[in-house]
PDB file of C-alpha atoms and ligand atoms in Angstrom:
ATOM      1  CA  UNK A1078      15.355 -10.301   8.031  1.00 38.00           C
ATOM      2  CA  UNK A1079      12.323 -11.943   7.496  1.00 41.00           C
ATOM      3  CA  UNK A1080      11.000 -11.355   4.097  1.00 43.00           C
ATOM      4  CA  UNK A1081       7.476 -10.218   4.999  1.00 45.00           C
ATOM      5  CA  UNK A1082       8.616  -7.576   7.313  1.00 43.00           C
ATOM      6  CA  UNK A1083      11.337  -4.970   5.656  1.00 42.00           C
ATOM      7  CA  UNK A1084      11.246  -1.537   4.715  1.00 44.00           C
ATOM      8  CA  UNK A1085      12.210  -1.176   0.988  1.00 43.00           C
ATOM      9  CA  UNK A1086      14.409   1.428   0.191  1.00 39.00           C
ATOM     10  CA  UNK A1087      13.891   3.283  -3.098  1.00 40.00           C
ATOM     11  CA  UNK A1088      16.399   3.870  -5.708  1.00 40.00           C
ATOM     12  CA  UNK A1089      16.441   7.535  -5.063  1.00 37.00           C
ATOM     13  CA  UNK A1090      17.246   7.058  -1.624  1.00 38.00           C
ATOM     14  CA  UNK A1091      20.328   4.914  -2.507  1.00 39.00           C
ATOM     15  CA  UNK A1092      21.328   7.935  -4.629  1.00 39.00           C
ATOM     16  CA  UNK A1093      22.792   9.385  -1.446  1.00 37.00           C
ATOM     17  CA  UNK A1094      23.151  12.340   0.688  1.00 34.00           C
ATOM     18  CA  UNK A1095      21.983  15.737  -1.068  1.00 37.00           C
ATOM     19  CA  UNK A1096      18.479  14.480  -1.730  1.00 36.00           C
ATOM     20  CA  UNK A1097      17.926  12.466   1.495  1.00 35.00           C
ATOM     21  CA  UNK A1098      16.101  15.635   3.325  1.00 33.00           C
ATOM     22  CA  UNK A1099      13.811  15.829   0.549  1.00 37.00           C
ATOM     23  CA  UNK A1100      12.576  12.387   0.840  1.00 39.00           C
ATOM     24  CA  UNK A1101      11.960  12.275   4.438  1.00 36.00           C
ATOM     25  CA  UNK A1102       8.697  10.433   4.159  1.00 43.00           C
ATOM     26  CA  UNK A1103      10.202   7.916   1.513  1.00 45.00           C
ATOM     27  CA  UNK A1104      11.929   5.573   4.273  1.00 46.00           C
ATOM     28  CA  UNK A1105       8.622   4.855   5.829  1.00 67.00           C
ATOM     29  CA  UNK A1106       7.110   2.863   2.940  1.00 83.00           C
ATOM     30  CA  UNK A1107       6.368  -0.401   4.270  1.00 92.00           C
ATOM     31  CA  UNK A1108       6.148  -3.699   2.183  1.00 94.00           C
ATOM     32  CA  UNK A1109       4.988  -7.061   3.218  1.00 94.00           C
ATOM     33  CA  UNK A1110       4.032 -10.221   1.170  1.00 94.00           C
ATOM     34  CA  UNK A1111       0.713 -10.826   3.527  1.00 94.00           C
ATOM     35  CA  UNK A1112      -0.523 -14.486   4.259  1.00 94.00           C
ATOM     36  CA  UNK A1113      -2.175 -15.888   1.044  1.00 94.00           C
ATOM     37  CA  UNK A1114      -5.436 -17.716   2.193  1.00 93.00           C
ATOM     38  CA  UNK A1115      -8.258 -19.624  -0.105  1.00 91.00           C
ATOM     39  CA  UNK A1116     -10.140 -16.389  -0.459  1.00 94.00           C
ATOM     40  CA  UNK A1117      -7.675 -13.498  -0.041  1.00 95.00           C
ATOM     41  CA  UNK A1118      -4.665 -12.215   1.614  1.00 96.00           C
ATOM     42  CA  UNK A1119      -4.081 -11.275   5.409  1.00 96.00           C
ATOM     43  CA  UNK A1120      -1.903  -8.643   6.887  1.00 96.00           C
ATOM     44  CA  UNK A1121      -1.262  -7.545  10.561  1.00 96.00           C
ATOM     45  CA  UNK A1122      -2.331  -4.236  12.181  1.00 94.00           C
ATOM     46  CA  UNK A1123       0.944  -4.225  13.436  1.00 93.00           C
ATOM     47  CA  UNK A1124       2.509  -3.695  10.212  1.00 93.00           C
ATOM     48  CA  UNK A1125       1.317  -0.257  10.132  1.00 92.00           C
ATOM     49  CA  UNK A1126       3.105   0.714  13.476  1.00 91.00           C
ATOM     50  CA  UNK A1127       6.971   1.422  14.012  1.00 89.00           C
ATOM     51  CA  UNK A1128       8.837   3.113  16.473  1.00 89.00           C
ATOM     52  CA  UNK A1129      10.057   6.666  16.393  1.00 88.00           C
ATOM     53  CA  UNK A1130      12.258   7.960  19.346  1.00 92.00           C
ATOM     54  CA  UNK A1131      10.974   4.368  20.970  1.00 92.00           C
ATOM     55  CA  UNK A1132       7.445   5.822  20.538  1.00 92.00           C
ATOM     56  CA  UNK A1133       4.955   3.750  18.362  1.00 90.00           C
ATOM     57  CA  UNK A1134       3.782   5.695  15.366  1.00 89.00           C
ATOM     58  CA  UNK A1135       1.189   4.515  12.887  1.00 91.00           C
ATOM     59  CA  UNK A1136       1.932   4.430   9.132  1.00 91.00           C
ATOM     60  CA  UNK A1137      -0.767   5.618   6.866  1.00 93.00           C
ATOM     61  CA  UNK A1138      -0.267   2.799   4.140  1.00 95.00           C
ATOM     62  CA  UNK A1139       1.068  -0.494   3.587  1.00 96.00           C
ATOM     63  CA  UNK A1140       2.032  -2.165   0.228  1.00 96.00           C
ATOM     64  CA  UNK A1141       1.447  -5.716  -0.262  1.00 96.00           C
ATOM     65  CA  UNK A1142       3.661  -7.224  -2.878  1.00 95.00           C
ATOM     66  CA  UNK A1143       3.337 -11.066  -3.211  1.00 94.00           C
ATOM     67  CA  UNK A1144       4.407 -13.297  -6.018  1.00 92.00           C
ATOM     68  CA  UNK A1145       0.754 -14.734  -6.373  1.00 91.00           C
ATOM     69  CA  UNK A1146      -0.256 -11.383  -7.604  1.00 93.00           C
ATOM     70  CA  UNK A1147       0.514  -9.590 -10.705  1.00 94.00           C
ATOM     71  CA  UNK A1148       0.225  -5.975  -8.836  1.00 97.00           C
ATOM     72  CA  UNK A1149       0.681  -4.980  -5.242  1.00 97.00           C
ATOM     73  CA  UNK A1150      -2.176  -3.922  -3.240  1.00 97.00           C
ATOM     74  CA  UNK A1151      -2.183  -0.527  -1.368  1.00 97.00           C
ATOM     75  CA  UNK A1152      -3.733  -0.780   2.102  1.00 97.00           C
ATOM     76  CA  UNK A1153      -4.631   2.575   3.868  1.00 96.00           C
ATOM     77  CA  UNK A1154      -5.476   3.033   7.244  1.00 95.00           C
ATOM     78  CA  UNK A1155      -8.038   5.360   8.326  1.00 96.00           C
ATOM     79  CA  UNK A1156      -8.494   4.062  11.629  1.00 93.00           C
ATOM     80  CA  UNK A1157      -7.930   1.193  13.744  1.00 91.00           C
ATOM     81  CA  UNK A1158     -10.992  -0.472  12.233  1.00 93.00           C
ATOM     82  CA  UNK A1159     -11.216   1.158   8.934  1.00 96.00           C
ATOM     83  CA  UNK A1160      -9.059   0.355   5.928  1.00 97.00           C
ATOM     84  CA  UNK A1161      -9.154   0.577   2.003  1.00 97.00           C
ATOM     85  CA  UNK A1162      -7.527  -1.779  -0.238  1.00 97.00           C
ATOM     86  CA  UNK A1163      -7.029  -1.409  -3.932  1.00 97.00           C
ATOM     87  CA  UNK A1164      -4.964  -2.742  -6.845  1.00 97.00           C
ATOM     88  CA  UNK A1165      -2.281  -0.646  -7.686  1.00 98.00           C
ATOM     89  CA  UNK A1166      -2.945  -0.996 -11.629  1.00 98.00           C
ATOM     90  CA  UNK A1167      -3.909   2.076 -13.438  1.00 98.00           C
ATOM     91  CA  UNK A1168      -7.330   1.772 -15.142  1.00 98.00           C
ATOM     92  CA  UNK A1169      -6.114   3.854 -18.047  1.00 98.00           C
ATOM     93  CA  UNK A1170      -3.700   1.443 -19.710  1.00 97.00           C
ATOM     94  CA  UNK A1171      -2.418  -0.744 -16.900  1.00 97.00           C
ATOM     95  CA  UNK A1172       0.794   0.725 -15.673  1.00 97.00           C
ATOM     96  CA  UNK A1173       1.795  -0.082 -12.019  1.00 98.00           C
ATOM     97  CA  UNK A1174       0.779   2.779  -9.795  1.00 98.00           C
ATOM     98  CA  UNK A1175       3.326   4.514  -7.254  1.00 96.00           C
ATOM     99  CA  UNK A1176       2.129   5.191  -3.865  1.00 95.00           C
ATOM    100  CA  UNK A1177       2.752   8.959  -2.629  1.00 90.00           C
ATOM    101  CA  UNK A1178       1.107   9.417   0.967  1.00 89.00           C
ATOM    102  CA  UNK A1179      -2.468   9.573   0.702  1.00 93.00           C
ATOM    103  CA  UNK A1180      -2.814   9.153  -3.145  1.00 95.00           C
ATOM    104  CA  UNK A1181      -1.494   6.877  -5.999  1.00 97.00           C
ATOM    105  CA  UNK A1182       0.249   8.225  -9.087  1.00 97.00           C
ATOM    106  CA  UNK A1183       0.690   6.767 -12.360  1.00 98.00           C
ATOM    107  CA  UNK A1184       3.972   7.697 -14.174  1.00 97.00           C
ATOM    108  CA  UNK A1185       2.703   6.791 -17.666  1.00 97.00           C
ATOM    109  CA  UNK A1186       0.349   9.890 -18.309  1.00 97.00           C
ATOM    110  CA  UNK A1187      -0.329  11.128 -14.893  1.00 96.00           C
ATOM    111  CA  UNK A1188      -3.411   9.843 -13.636  1.00 97.00           C
ATOM    112  CA  UNK A1189      -3.950   9.987  -9.741  1.00 98.00           C
ATOM    113  CA  UNK A1190      -6.219   8.204  -7.484  1.00 98.00           C
ATOM    114  CA  UNK A1191      -7.196   8.901  -3.651  1.00 97.00           C
ATOM    115  CA  UNK A1192      -7.038   6.739  -0.969  1.00 96.00           C
ATOM    116  CA  UNK A1193     -10.060   5.083  -1.602  1.00 97.00           C
ATOM    117  CA  UNK A1194      -9.181   4.230  -5.162  1.00 97.00           C
ATOM    118  CA  UNK A1195     -11.470   7.022  -6.705  1.00 98.00           C
ATOM    119  CA  UNK A1196      -9.882   8.947  -9.874  1.00 98.00           C
ATOM    120  CA  UNK A1197      -8.582  12.349  -8.795  1.00 97.00           C
ATOM    121  CA  UNK A1198      -7.119  13.373 -12.157  1.00 96.00           C
ATOM    122  CA  UNK A1199      -7.175  11.817 -15.737  1.00 93.00           C
ATOM    123  CA  UNK A1200      -6.561  10.668 -18.060  1.00 97.00           C
ATOM    124  CA  UNK A1201      -7.934   7.651 -16.239  1.00 97.00           C
ATOM    125  CA  UNK A1202     -11.820   7.526 -16.299  1.00 98.00           C
ATOM    126  CA  UNK A1203     -12.448   4.380 -13.998  1.00 98.00           C
ATOM    127  CA  UNK A1204     -11.743   3.780 -10.185  1.00 98.00           C
ATOM    128  CA  UNK A1205      -9.379   1.413  -9.210  1.00 98.00           C
ATOM    129  CA  UNK A1206     -10.253  -1.976  -8.432  1.00 97.00           C
ATOM    130  CA  UNK A1207     -11.152  -2.145  -4.511  1.00 97.00           C
ATOM    131  CA  UNK A1208     -11.351  -5.243  -2.365  1.00 97.00           C
ATOM    132  CA  UNK A1209     -13.477  -5.598   0.861  1.00 97.00           C
ATOM    133  CA  UNK A1210     -11.546  -5.241   4.160  1.00 97.00           C
ATOM    134  CA  UNK A1211     -12.496  -6.978   7.484  1.00 95.00           C
ATOM    135  CA  UNK A1212     -10.499  -7.059  10.775  1.00 95.00           C
ATOM    136  CA  UNK A1213     -10.404  -9.431  13.741  1.00 94.00           C
ATOM    137  CA  UNK A1214      -7.712  -8.640  16.423  1.00 93.00           C
ATOM    138  CA  UNK A1215      -4.538  -7.838  15.045  1.00 94.00           C
ATOM    139  CA  UNK A1216      -5.610  -9.388  11.545  1.00 96.00           C
ATOM    140  CA  UNK A1217      -6.807  -7.443   8.421  1.00 96.00           C
ATOM    141  CA  UNK A1218      -8.370  -9.529   5.863  1.00 96.00           C
ATOM    142  CA  UNK A1219      -8.392  -8.495   2.195  1.00 97.00           C
ATOM    143  CA  UNK A1220     -10.845 -10.389   0.147  1.00 96.00           C
ATOM    144  CA  UNK A1221      -9.649 -10.816  -3.336  1.00 94.00           C
ATOM    145  CA  UNK A1222     -12.903 -12.445  -4.504  1.00 92.00           C
ATOM    146  CA  UNK A1223     -14.857  -9.161  -5.451  1.00 68.00           C
TER     147      UNK A1223
HETATM  148  S1  FES B1452      -1.333   4.258 -17.850  1.00 89.51           S
HETATM  149 FE1  FES B1452      -1.933   5.202 -16.029  1.00 89.51          FE
HETATM  150  S2  FES B1452      -2.486   7.149 -16.885  1.00 89.51           S
HETATM  151 FE2  FES B1452      -2.198   6.298 -18.521  1.00 89.51          FE
END
């Protein structure tokens, strides 16, 4: 299995049987290391696609976790050409955020951010650090300079 293409199973899923029906969406979280470039990191549009009953289905988001970055990046897909990307670092006290569908949650004190990185619930007061995203063919480039 290539390191950049795997679906990470959360610890709750590993706990087993009785809780699995409650976590149906959990298995769809997709992690990629991306490809580091001089000004940013690139991932693939195809990272958002998986097969369900032999039919292609689009994921809403992908998480980029690369050893070169202290925090992962949450990339949300609005359409085939419209993506947002934000650092998964809480602006309250710097805790790593958890993705939950179309929003990000901080387990430290309960802040929440929407899929554009805007504060939806405090105590955080500042929006997340976001990155400019561009696309070309199957490539999605996240500009880390801003
Ligand atoms: S560190 Fe995230 S809410 Fe406090």
